[in-house]
Amino acid sequence: MKRGLLVLAVLAVAVLSVPRANAHHSFGATYLEDKTITLDGALVQMLFRNPHSYVQIDVKDASGQLVRWNIEWGGVVQLSQKGVTRDTLKPGDQVVVVGNPSRTAEDHRMRLVKITRPSDGWTWGQSYD
Amino acid sequence: MNKVKSVSILGVIVLALAAVPSSFGQVDITGIWANRGHMDWLDHGRGPDLVDYSGIPLNDAARVKSLSYTAALQAEQERQCEYYTPAYVVFGPFGLNIWTEVDPTTGRIIDYKMGAWIDKDITTIYMDGRPHPSKDAYHPYSGFTTGVWQGDTLTAISTHVKAAYNRRNGVPSSDQVTVVEHIVRHGDILAIMGIINDPVYLTEPFVMASIWEQDPHANVLRTSQPCEPIMEDERLEDGTVPHFLPGKNPYINEVTDRYHVPLEAVMGGADTMYPEFRKKIKDTYMPAAKCDRYCCGPVTDPALKCIRDATGRER
C-alpha cells in the first residue's frame, strides 16, 4: 500500500514537473497569465480542432445580457491524450470555466485552465501536455 | 606465432565490420525526444513575454514590425493554420520525433525527418547530396534542407522558407532566411544549436539552442495534424487586421515594469546578445525587489523548493 502511494507520488511529481507544451502563439502574449476569472454559463459549441480547440459559452453579464465567450483549449492530440473527445461536451451543458482572461477585455476571450460540468462532476484541468 | 595469429584475427574482424552496411550516420539521432524545459523555458514552454526582444540581433525594420504585432493576428482565419519555419525547433515547445528514410537497395540514409507539431511541418533533411533548388523555387513552410555529417555532428542547412517568426511574440523572419542547425547527441541528450541568418530582419546571426532527453514514452507524433480555420475572434469577422500603430503598443513597458530591465535591453539588437551589454546597463538596471511571476521556472510542484540567493530571493 505504502509502495503504491510512493509510486503515485513519484508519478504525480513527474507529471507536474513537465513543462506545459503551448504553441501557435505565446499564451503570455495573448492572455493575462497572472490573472484568473471564473465563468458560469451554457455551452454553445465545442470546436475540437487544431491548432487549439475552443469552447464557446454564453454568460450573463452584470446587466443580465448574454455575452458569448470564446475559450481557448488544447489541440486535438493534447486533449485526446487526456480522454477528451469531440463528444465530451454538448450544447446546452452548464459549465464552470476558470481561465486566464484576454489582454483585451472586450475580446471576451479566455485561455482555459479548468472546466467543470457540475451536473455529473466531470472536470478537466491544468495540464496541456 | 601467437602474435601473427592475433593480427590475423584482428584483420578478419576489421574486414567483417567494414563489410557491414551502415544503416545510419555517424551517430543515431533517431527516436523520440522529450522537451524537459530545462533551458529557455519560456520559449520552450508557455511562450515569451509580449514585448521582449532581448538577445535578438533584430534591425529597426524588425523592431517596428514586432511592435505592431498582437497575438490576435494569428487568430485571423487565413493565419490560424500557418506554420513556423524549421528554425522553430530551437525556439518552440514540444518534443521531437526523428526518423530516417532509407534506400532499400543500398541501405544508405536518404534523409532524416524531424516530425511535425500542430504549428510546424515535417522537416526533411536530405543526406544524398542533392543541391538546393533555384532561389525562385517554391518556398514551403518546411523549407528545403540538406545535411552533412561533420564528425559526430549533423549539420543541416535550411533555405526556401516562408516568411514567419523568429520568436513567438511577433519578431519576424523573412523568406530569405537561412537556418543552420548543428545536431549533436550526448548519450540520451540531444542538443540542437540553430544559427538563423536573415538579411532582411537581422544584423547578425541569431543563435539559439535547445535540448531534449530521449524518452520512448513521450508519445511525440510524427505527422502534421489537420488544422481547421474557424472564427476564433468575432472582432475579426469584418476583415480587420489586428495591429498596433507605431508608438501605440500598450505593452511596451510590461517587461521593464515587471523585471526592471531597461527598455534598451527589451528592444533587442545585436548589442543585447553579448555579455558586455551587462556593463552597459549596470547603472540603469536595478533588480526588482521581489519576484512575482515565473520565479521557479517550469516547476509547478510545491514539494520542490526554489533556489534562493543570499537574501532569500527566489532565483
Short mmCIF file of C-alpha atoms in Angstrom, two decimals:
data_model
loop_
_atom_site.label_atom_id
_atom_site.label_comp_id
_atom_site.label_asym_id
_atom_site.label_seq_id
_atom_site.Cartn_x
_atom_site.Cartn_y
_atom_site.Cartn_z
CA MET A 1 0.00 0.00 0.00
CA LYS A 2 2.79 2.36 1.04
CA ARG A 3 4.73 1.39 -2.06
CA GLY A 4 1.70 2.13 -4.23
CA LEU A 5 1.35 5.56 -2.69
CA LEU A 6 5.05 6.21 -3.23
CA VAL A 7 4.78 5.27 -6.90
CA LEU A 8 1.73 7.50 -7.24
CA ALA A 9 3.58 10.39 -5.61
CA VAL A 10 6.57 9.94 -7.90
CA LEU A 11 4.30 9.84 -10.93
CA ALA A 12 2.49 12.96 -9.77
CA VAL A 13 5.77 14.83 -9.33
CA ALA A 14 6.92 13.67 -12.77
CA VAL A 15 3.70 14.84 -14.43
CA LEU A 16 3.67 18.19 -12.63
CA SER A 17 7.30 18.83 -13.45
CA VAL A 18 6.78 18.54 -17.20
CA PRO A 19 6.53 21.98 -18.80
CA ARG A 20 3.28 22.84 -20.48
CA ALA A 21 3.59 22.48 -24.20
CA ASN A 22 1.86 25.52 -25.58
CA ALA A 23 2.31 26.65 -29.11
CA HIS A 24 0.97 28.52 -32.11
CA HIS A 25 1.14 31.83 -30.30
CA SER A 26 2.62 32.69 -26.94
CA PHE A 27 -0.09 32.38 -24.30
CA GLY A 28 1.69 35.03 -22.28
CA ALA A 29 1.39 37.35 -25.28
CA THR A 30 -2.33 36.66 -25.62
CA TYR A 31 -3.68 36.27 -22.11
CA LEU A 32 -3.04 37.71 -18.66
CA GLU A 33 -1.47 34.61 -17.19
CA ASP A 34 -1.20 36.04 -13.71
CA LYS A 35 -4.97 36.60 -13.53
CA THR A 36 -7.82 34.13 -13.48
CA ILE A 37 -11.54 34.64 -13.82
CA THR A 38 -14.41 32.19 -13.44
CA LEU A 39 -17.32 31.98 -15.85
CA ASP A 40 -20.56 30.07 -15.33
CA GLY A 41 -22.60 29.55 -18.46
CA ALA A 42 -24.21 27.34 -21.05
CA LEU A 43 -22.11 25.69 -23.73
CA VAL A 44 -22.93 26.89 -27.24
CA GLN A 45 -20.48 24.64 -29.04
CA MET A 46 -17.19 22.86 -28.66
CA LEU A 47 -14.75 23.24 -31.55
CA PHE A 48 -12.47 20.23 -31.28
CA ARG A 49 -9.67 21.19 -33.62
CA ASN A 50 -6.09 22.18 -34.29
CA PRO A 51 -4.09 24.17 -33.61
CA HIS A 52 -6.22 24.79 -30.50
CA SER A 53 -9.75 23.77 -29.57
CA TYR A 54 -12.32 26.27 -28.41
CA VAL A 55 -15.41 26.14 -26.27
CA GLN A 56 -17.98 28.85 -26.67
CA ILE A 57 -20.28 29.62 -23.78
CA ASP A 58 -22.99 32.19 -23.16
CA VAL A 59 -22.60 34.03 -19.89
CA LYS A 60 -24.89 36.67 -18.36
CA ASP A 61 -23.09 39.94 -17.72
CA ALA A 62 -23.87 42.37 -14.88
CA SER A 63 -26.84 43.81 -16.78
CA GLY A 64 -28.32 40.38 -17.47
CA GLN A 65 -27.35 40.38 -21.15
CA LEU A 66 -25.95 37.19 -22.61
CA VAL A 67 -22.34 37.57 -23.72
CA ARG A 68 -20.60 34.92 -25.79
CA TRP A 69 -17.12 33.93 -24.64
CA ASN A 70 -14.55 32.14 -26.79
CA ILE A 71 -12.37 30.00 -24.58
CA GLU A 72 -9.15 28.54 -25.95
CA TRP A 73 -8.22 24.98 -25.04
CA GLY A 74 -5.61 22.43 -26.16
CA GLY A 75 -5.10 20.85 -29.59
CA VAL A 76 -6.80 17.61 -30.63
CA VAL A 77 -3.93 15.31 -29.70
CA GLN A 78 -3.22 17.08 -26.42
CA LEU A 79 -6.86 16.73 -25.35
CA SER A 80 -7.30 13.23 -26.76
CA GLN A 81 -4.42 12.02 -24.65
CA LYS A 82 -6.31 13.28 -21.62
CA GLY A 83 -9.53 11.50 -22.63
CA VAL A 84 -11.36 14.50 -24.07
CA THR A 85 -13.25 13.83 -27.32
CA ARG A 86 -15.43 15.96 -29.56
CA ASP A 87 -18.44 14.45 -27.77
CA THR A 88 -17.27 15.16 -24.24
CA LEU A 89 -19.23 18.39 -24.08
CA LYS A 90 -22.63 19.01 -25.65
CA PRO A 91 -24.50 22.22 -26.49
CA GLY A 92 -26.57 23.29 -23.51
CA ASP A 93 -24.24 21.81 -20.92
CA GLN A 94 -23.90 24.13 -17.94
CA VAL A 95 -20.20 24.53 -17.26
CA VAL A 96 -17.96 26.45 -14.90
CA VAL A 97 -14.73 27.57 -16.54
CA VAL A 98 -11.68 29.02 -14.84
CA GLY A 99 -9.13 30.68 -17.07
CA ASN A 100 -6.77 33.49 -17.91
CA PRO A 101 -8.58 36.48 -19.45
CA SER A 102 -7.53 38.09 -22.72
CA ARG A 103 -5.27 41.10 -22.59
CA THR A 104 -8.10 42.91 -24.38
CA ALA A 105 -11.16 42.73 -22.14
CA GLU A 106 -13.67 43.43 -24.89
CA ASP A 107 -12.48 40.32 -26.74
CA HIS A 108 -14.40 38.12 -24.31
CA ARG A 109 -11.70 35.52 -24.81
CA MET A 110 -10.05 33.34 -22.23
CA ARG A 111 -7.49 30.58 -22.00
CA LEU A 112 -8.99 27.55 -20.34
CA VAL A 113 -7.27 26.41 -17.16
CA LYS A 114 -10.04 24.31 -15.65
CA ILE A 115 -13.53 23.31 -16.74
CA THR A 116 -16.19 21.57 -14.66
CA ARG A 117 -19.65 20.29 -15.52
CA PRO A 118 -21.49 20.31 -12.18
CA SER A 119 -24.35 18.07 -13.40
CA ASP A 120 -22.14 14.97 -13.38
CA GLY A 121 -18.95 16.24 -11.76
CA TRP A 122 -16.85 15.85 -14.92
CA THR A 123 -13.80 18.06 -14.80
CA TRP A 124 -10.60 18.77 -16.71
CA GLY A 125 -7.80 20.94 -15.59
CA GLN A 126 -4.28 22.18 -15.55
CA SER A 127 -2.11 20.24 -17.96
CA TYR A 128 -1.87 20.78 -21.71
CA ASP A 129 0.71 18.05 -22.22
CA MET B 1 53.29 -17.26 -33.89
CA ASN B 2 50.63 -16.17 -31.42
CA LYS B 3 51.23 -12.57 -32.44
CA VAL B 4 50.71 -13.44 -36.11
CA LYS B 5 47.51 -15.30 -35.24
CA SER B 6 46.17 -12.34 -33.20
CA VAL B 7 46.89 -9.93 -36.00
CA SER B 8 45.09 -12.22 -38.44
CA ILE B 9 42.03 -12.43 -36.20
CA LEU B 10 42.04 -8.65 -35.80
CA GLY B 11 42.25 -8.27 -39.56
CA VAL B 12 39.27 -10.55 -40.08
CA ILE B 13 37.23 -8.60 -37.52
CA VAL B 14 38.11 -5.28 -39.16
CA LEU B 15 37.16 -6.63 -42.58
CA ALA B 16 33.90 -8.04 -41.22
CA LEU B 17 32.98 -4.72 -39.62
CA ALA B 18 33.85 -2.84 -42.78
CA ALA B 19 31.62 -5.14 -44.82
CA VAL B 20 28.52 -4.49 -42.66
CA PRO B 21 26.38 -1.90 -44.41
CA SER B 22 25.81 1.18 -42.29
CA SER B 23 22.12 1.76 -41.62
CA PHE B 24 22.62 5.17 -40.06
CA GLY B 25 25.10 8.02 -39.98
CA GLN B 26 27.92 8.56 -37.52
CA VAL B 27 25.52 8.74 -34.59
CA ASP B 28 21.97 7.51 -34.35
CA ILE B 29 19.83 10.57 -33.68
CA THR B 30 16.53 8.86 -34.39
CA GLY B 31 13.89 8.24 -31.78
CA ILE B 32 11.56 10.15 -29.53
CA TRP B 33 12.99 13.07 -27.62
CA ALA B 34 11.08 14.80 -24.84
CA ASN B 35 11.22 18.51 -24.07
CA ARG B 36 12.04 18.90 -20.37
CA GLY B 37 12.04 22.70 -20.39
CA HIS B 38 15.46 22.86 -18.79
CA MET B 39 16.68 25.85 -20.77
CA ASP B 40 14.98 28.99 -22.08
CA TRP B 41 11.80 27.54 -20.64
CA LEU B 42 9.58 30.47 -21.55
CA ASP B 43 10.47 29.97 -25.21
CA HIS B 44 10.19 26.19 -24.93
CA GLY B 45 7.08 26.29 -22.78
CA ARG B 46 4.25 28.77 -22.40
CA GLY B 47 5.80 31.40 -24.64
CA PRO B 48 7.80 34.61 -24.27
CA ASP B 49 6.59 37.93 -22.93
CA LEU B 50 4.87 40.10 -25.50
CA VAL B 51 7.43 42.88 -25.89
CA ASP B 52 10.76 41.24 -25.13
CA TYR B 53 13.25 41.18 -27.98
CA SER B 54 16.34 40.97 -25.78
CA GLY B 55 19.11 38.79 -27.16
CA ILE B 56 17.85 39.03 -30.72
CA PRO B 57 20.01 40.94 -33.22
CA LEU B 58 16.99 42.45 -34.93
CA ASN B 59 17.22 45.58 -37.06
CA ASP B 60 14.99 48.66 -36.98
CA ALA B 61 12.56 47.23 -39.54
CA ALA B 62 12.12 44.08 -37.48
CA ARG B 63 11.63 46.12 -34.32
CA VAL B 64 8.90 48.24 -35.91
CA LYS B 65 7.16 45.15 -37.23
CA SER B 66 7.48 43.37 -33.87
CA LEU B 67 5.95 46.33 -32.04
CA SER B 68 2.99 46.32 -34.43
CA TYR B 69 2.28 42.66 -33.56
CA THR B 70 -0.62 41.48 -31.49
CA ALA B 71 -1.29 37.79 -30.93
CA ALA B 72 -4.79 38.35 -32.32
CA LEU B 73 -3.09 38.44 -35.73
CA GLN B 74 -2.72 34.67 -35.52
CA ALA B 75 -6.43 34.39 -34.80
CA GLU B 76 -7.25 35.58 -38.32
CA GLN B 77 -8.84 32.78 -40.31
CA GLU B 78 -6.19 32.99 -43.00
CA ARG B 79 -3.37 32.84 -40.45
CA GLN B 80 -4.56 30.26 -37.90
CA CYS B 81 -3.09 27.38 -39.84
CA GLU B 82 0.20 28.98 -40.78
CA TYR B 83 3.29 27.03 -39.78
CA TYR B 84 6.54 28.19 -38.32
CA THR B 85 9.80 27.50 -40.16
CA PRO B 86 12.39 24.77 -39.41
CA ALA B 87 14.06 27.26 -37.02
CA TYR B 88 11.06 26.76 -34.72
CA VAL B 89 12.73 23.60 -33.49
CA VAL B 90 15.14 25.74 -31.44
CA PHE B 91 12.70 28.38 -30.20
CA GLY B 92 9.45 26.45 -29.92
CA PRO B 93 7.97 23.97 -27.46
CA PHE B 94 7.29 20.22 -27.80
CA GLY B 95 9.30 17.06 -28.13
CA LEU B 96 10.96 15.72 -31.24
CA ASN B 97 10.37 12.57 -33.22
CA ILE B 98 13.21 11.86 -35.66
CA TRP B 99 13.32 9.00 -38.12
CA THR B 100 15.04 8.07 -41.36
CA GLU B 101 14.09 7.17 -44.87
CA VAL B 102 16.47 4.50 -46.08
CA ASP B 103 17.30 3.39 -49.63
CA PRO B 104 16.07 -0.24 -49.69
CA THR B 105 18.83 -1.29 -52.09
CA THR B 106 21.92 0.29 -50.63
CA GLY B 107 20.81 0.73 -47.03
CA ARG B 108 22.00 4.30 -47.14
CA ILE B 109 20.06 7.05 -45.42
CA ILE B 110 18.29 9.23 -47.97
CA ASP B 111 17.02 11.68 -45.40
CA TYR B 112 16.27 12.35 -41.76
CA LYS B 113 12.80 13.54 -40.90
CA MET B 114 12.07 15.75 -37.91
CA GLY B 115 8.43 15.32 -37.02
CA ALA B 116 5.70 17.89 -37.25
CA TRP B 117 3.83 19.73 -34.50
CA ILE B 118 0.49 21.46 -34.62
CA ASP B 119 2.23 24.53 -35.94
CA LYS B 120 5.28 23.17 -37.77
CA ASP B 121 5.58 20.92 -40.78
CA ILE B 122 7.86 17.88 -41.08
CA THR B 123 11.45 18.91 -41.82
CA THR B 124 13.17 16.60 -44.30
CA ILE B 125 16.97 16.72 -44.11
CA TYR B 126 18.27 15.31 -47.39
CA MET B 127 21.52 13.41 -46.95
CA ASP B 128 22.03 12.30 -50.54
CA GLY B 129 24.00 15.30 -51.72
CA ARG B 130 21.25 16.91 -53.79
CA PRO B 131 21.67 20.66 -54.34
CA HIS B 132 19.32 23.33 -53.05
CA PRO B 133 16.87 24.46 -55.74
CA SER B 134 16.86 27.76 -57.58
CA LYS B 135 16.20 30.84 -55.45
CA ASP B 136 12.93 31.26 -57.32
CA ALA B 137 11.68 27.80 -56.41
CA TYR B 138 8.66 27.23 -54.20
CA HIS B 139 9.07 28.24 -50.55
CA PRO B 140 7.06 25.85 -48.36
CA TYR B 141 6.83 26.38 -44.60
CA SER B 142 9.15 23.41 -44.12
CA GLY B 143 11.77 24.97 -46.41
CA PHE B 144 14.36 22.87 -48.18
CA THR B 145 17.00 21.26 -46.01
CA THR B 146 20.19 19.33 -46.71
CA GLY B 147 22.51 17.76 -44.20
CA VAL B 148 26.07 16.57 -43.84
CA TRP B 149 27.91 14.81 -41.03
CA GLN B 150 30.85 16.74 -39.59
CA GLY B 151 32.35 14.20 -37.23
CA ASP B 152 29.55 13.27 -34.86
CA THR B 153 27.63 16.45 -35.57
CA LEU B 154 24.89 16.51 -38.17
CA THR B 155 24.82 19.93 -39.77
CA ALA B 156 21.59 20.81 -41.56
CA ILE B 157 21.04 23.87 -43.72
CA SER B 158 17.52 25.11 -44.48
CA THR B 159 16.59 27.63 -47.15
CA HIS B 160 13.44 28.42 -49.18
CA VAL B 161 11.24 29.03 -46.14
CA LYS B 162 8.17 31.22 -46.00
CA ALA B 163 8.16 34.47 -44.06
CA ALA B 164 7.15 33.72 -40.47
CA TYR B 165 8.50 34.46 -36.99
CA ASN B 166 11.77 34.16 -35.07
CA ARG B 167 10.12 34.29 -31.65
CA ARG B 168 6.55 33.62 -30.59
CA ASN B 169 5.91 37.26 -29.76
CA GLY B 170 5.90 38.62 -33.27
CA VAL B 171 9.62 39.02 -34.09
CA PRO B 172 9.51 38.48 -37.85
CA SER B 173 11.57 36.27 -40.11
CA SER B 174 11.72 36.76 -43.86
CA ASP B 175 11.59 34.30 -46.73
CA GLN B 176 15.32 34.94 -47.24
CA VAL B 177 16.25 33.18 -44.00
CA THR B 178 18.96 30.54 -43.89
CA VAL B 179 18.92 28.28 -40.85
CA VAL B 180 21.99 26.22 -39.94
CA GLU B 181 21.36 23.56 -37.32
CA HIS B 182 24.10 21.60 -35.57
CA ILE B 183 22.56 18.44 -34.16
CA VAL B 184 24.58 16.60 -31.53
CA ARG B 185 23.77 13.59 -29.41
CA HIS B 186 25.35 13.12 -25.99
CA GLY B 187 24.08 9.81 -24.63
CA ASP B 188 20.36 10.29 -24.02
CA ILE B 189 20.52 14.03 -24.58
CA LEU B 190 20.01 15.63 -27.97
CA ALA B 191 21.21 19.18 -28.45
CA ILE B 192 20.47 21.38 -31.43
CA MET B 193 22.12 24.73 -31.97
CA GLY B 194 20.35 26.85 -34.55
CA ILE B 195 22.00 29.76 -36.33
CA ILE B 196 19.48 31.96 -38.09
CA ASN B 197 20.73 34.31 -40.79
CA ASP B 198 18.18 36.77 -42.10
CA PRO B 199 19.40 39.57 -44.37
CA VAL B 200 16.03 41.32 -44.12
CA TYR B 201 15.44 41.43 -40.37
CA LEU B 202 18.70 40.58 -38.57
CA THR B 203 22.00 42.47 -38.41
CA GLU B 204 23.96 39.42 -37.19
CA PRO B 205 23.31 35.68 -36.97
CA PHE B 206 20.80 34.83 -34.25
CA VAL B 207 21.90 31.79 -32.28
CA MET B 208 19.60 29.69 -30.15
CA ALA B 209 19.84 26.18 -28.76
CA SER B 210 17.57 23.58 -27.30
CA ILE B 211 17.93 20.20 -25.65
CA TRP B 212 15.78 17.10 -25.39
CA GLU B 213 16.00 13.85 -23.48
CA GLN B 214 15.32 10.51 -25.15
CA ASP B 215 12.03 9.16 -23.87
CA PRO B 216 10.22 6.32 -25.67
CA HIS B 217 7.12 7.04 -23.57
CA ALA B 218 6.86 10.64 -24.69
CA ASN B 219 4.27 9.92 -27.42
CA VAL B 220 5.52 12.57 -29.82
CA LEU B 221 3.69 12.23 -33.13
CA ARG B 222 5.37 12.23 -36.50
CA THR B 223 2.78 13.72 -38.76
CA SER B 224 1.26 17.12 -39.02
CA GLN B 225 -2.28 17.25 -37.71
CA PRO B 226 -5.06 18.81 -39.77
CA CYS B 227 -5.81 22.40 -38.90
CA GLU B 228 -9.33 23.74 -39.32
CA PRO B 229 -9.83 27.51 -39.64
CA ILE B 230 -12.71 28.89 -37.59
CA MET B 231 -13.86 32.30 -36.39
CA GLU B 232 -11.66 32.48 -33.28
CA ASP B 233 -12.32 36.15 -32.67
CA GLU B 234 -15.60 37.73 -33.76
CA ARG B 235 -13.98 41.18 -33.92
CA LEU B 236 -12.09 39.96 -36.96
CA GLU B 237 -15.21 38.94 -38.86
CA ASP B 238 -15.20 42.17 -40.90
CA GLY B 239 -11.65 41.60 -42.15
CA THR B 240 -9.91 43.69 -39.51
CA VAL B 241 -6.16 43.10 -39.40
CA PRO B 242 -5.12 43.29 -35.74
CA HIS B 243 -2.14 45.56 -35.15
CA PHE B 244 -0.69 48.36 -33.07
CA LEU B 245 0.18 51.58 -34.87
CA PRO B 246 3.73 52.92 -34.44
CA GLY B 247 4.19 54.30 -30.92
CA LYS B 248 0.88 52.82 -29.76
CA ASN B 249 1.90 49.40 -28.40
CA PRO B 250 0.35 49.40 -24.91
CA TYR B 251 2.64 46.64 -23.64
CA ILE B 252 5.97 48.26 -24.41
CA ASN B 253 6.79 48.75 -20.72
CA GLU B 254 5.40 45.48 -19.40
CA VAL B 255 8.75 43.70 -19.07
CA THR B 256 10.56 46.84 -17.95
CA ASP B 257 7.99 47.41 -15.19
CA ARG B 258 7.95 43.80 -14.05
CA TYR B 259 11.64 42.98 -14.12
CA HIS B 260 13.16 46.49 -14.08
CA VAL B 261 15.10 45.65 -17.23
CA PRO B 262 15.94 48.84 -19.16
CA LEU B 263 13.92 49.45 -22.30
CA GLU B 264 17.03 49.37 -24.48
CA ALA B 265 17.56 45.74 -23.44
CA VAL B 266 13.95 44.79 -24.12
CA MET B 267 14.11 46.37 -27.56
CA GLY B 268 16.84 43.92 -28.56
CA GLY B 269 19.55 44.42 -31.14
CA ALA B 270 22.93 42.80 -31.59
CA ASP B 271 24.36 44.54 -28.50
CA THR B 272 21.96 42.71 -26.24
CA MET B 273 23.36 39.31 -27.23
CA TYR B 274 26.76 39.85 -25.70
CA PRO B 275 27.98 39.76 -22.07
CA GLU B 276 29.43 43.26 -22.47
CA PHE B 277 25.88 44.60 -22.59
CA ARG B 278 25.58 43.96 -18.85
CA LYS B 279 28.30 46.53 -18.23
CA LYS B 280 26.49 49.00 -20.43
CA ILE B 281 23.26 48.81 -18.42
CA LYS B 282 24.67 48.28 -14.94
CA ASP B 283 23.71 51.79 -13.85
CA THR B 284 20.18 51.57 -15.21
CA TYR B 285 19.28 48.05 -14.09
CA MET B 286 18.02 47.55 -10.57
CA PRO B 287 16.66 44.05 -9.92
CA ALA B 288 13.03 44.01 -8.82
CA ALA B 289 12.66 43.80 -5.04
CA LYS B 290 10.57 40.65 -5.30
CA CYS B 291 9.97 38.09 -7.98
CA ASP B 292 6.24 37.88 -8.68
CA ARG B 293 5.99 35.61 -11.70
CA TYR B 294 7.72 32.52 -13.06
CA CYS B 295 10.12 32.61 -10.11
CA CYS B 296 10.80 28.90 -10.21
CA GLY B 297 10.72 28.31 -13.93
CA PRO B 298 8.58 25.42 -15.07
CA VAL B 299 8.43 23.65 -11.72
CA THR B 300 4.83 23.68 -10.54
CA ASP B 301 5.16 21.05 -7.81
CA PRO B 302 5.02 22.78 -4.42
CA ALA B 303 7.10 19.99 -2.89
CA LEU B 304 10.10 21.12 -4.93
CA LYS B 305 11.90 24.12 -3.48
CA CYS B 306 13.08 27.16 -5.39
CA ILE B 307 16.73 28.08 -5.38
CA ARG B 308 17.19 31.22 -3.31
CA ASP B 309 20.02 33.70 -3.24
CA ALA B 310 21.76 35.00 -0.09
CA THR B 311 18.96 37.49 0.51
CA GLY B 312 16.28 34.82 0.28
CA ARG B 313 15.07 35.97 -3.11
CA GLU B 314 13.79 33.20 -5.39
CA ARG B 315 16.01 32.69 -8.36
#
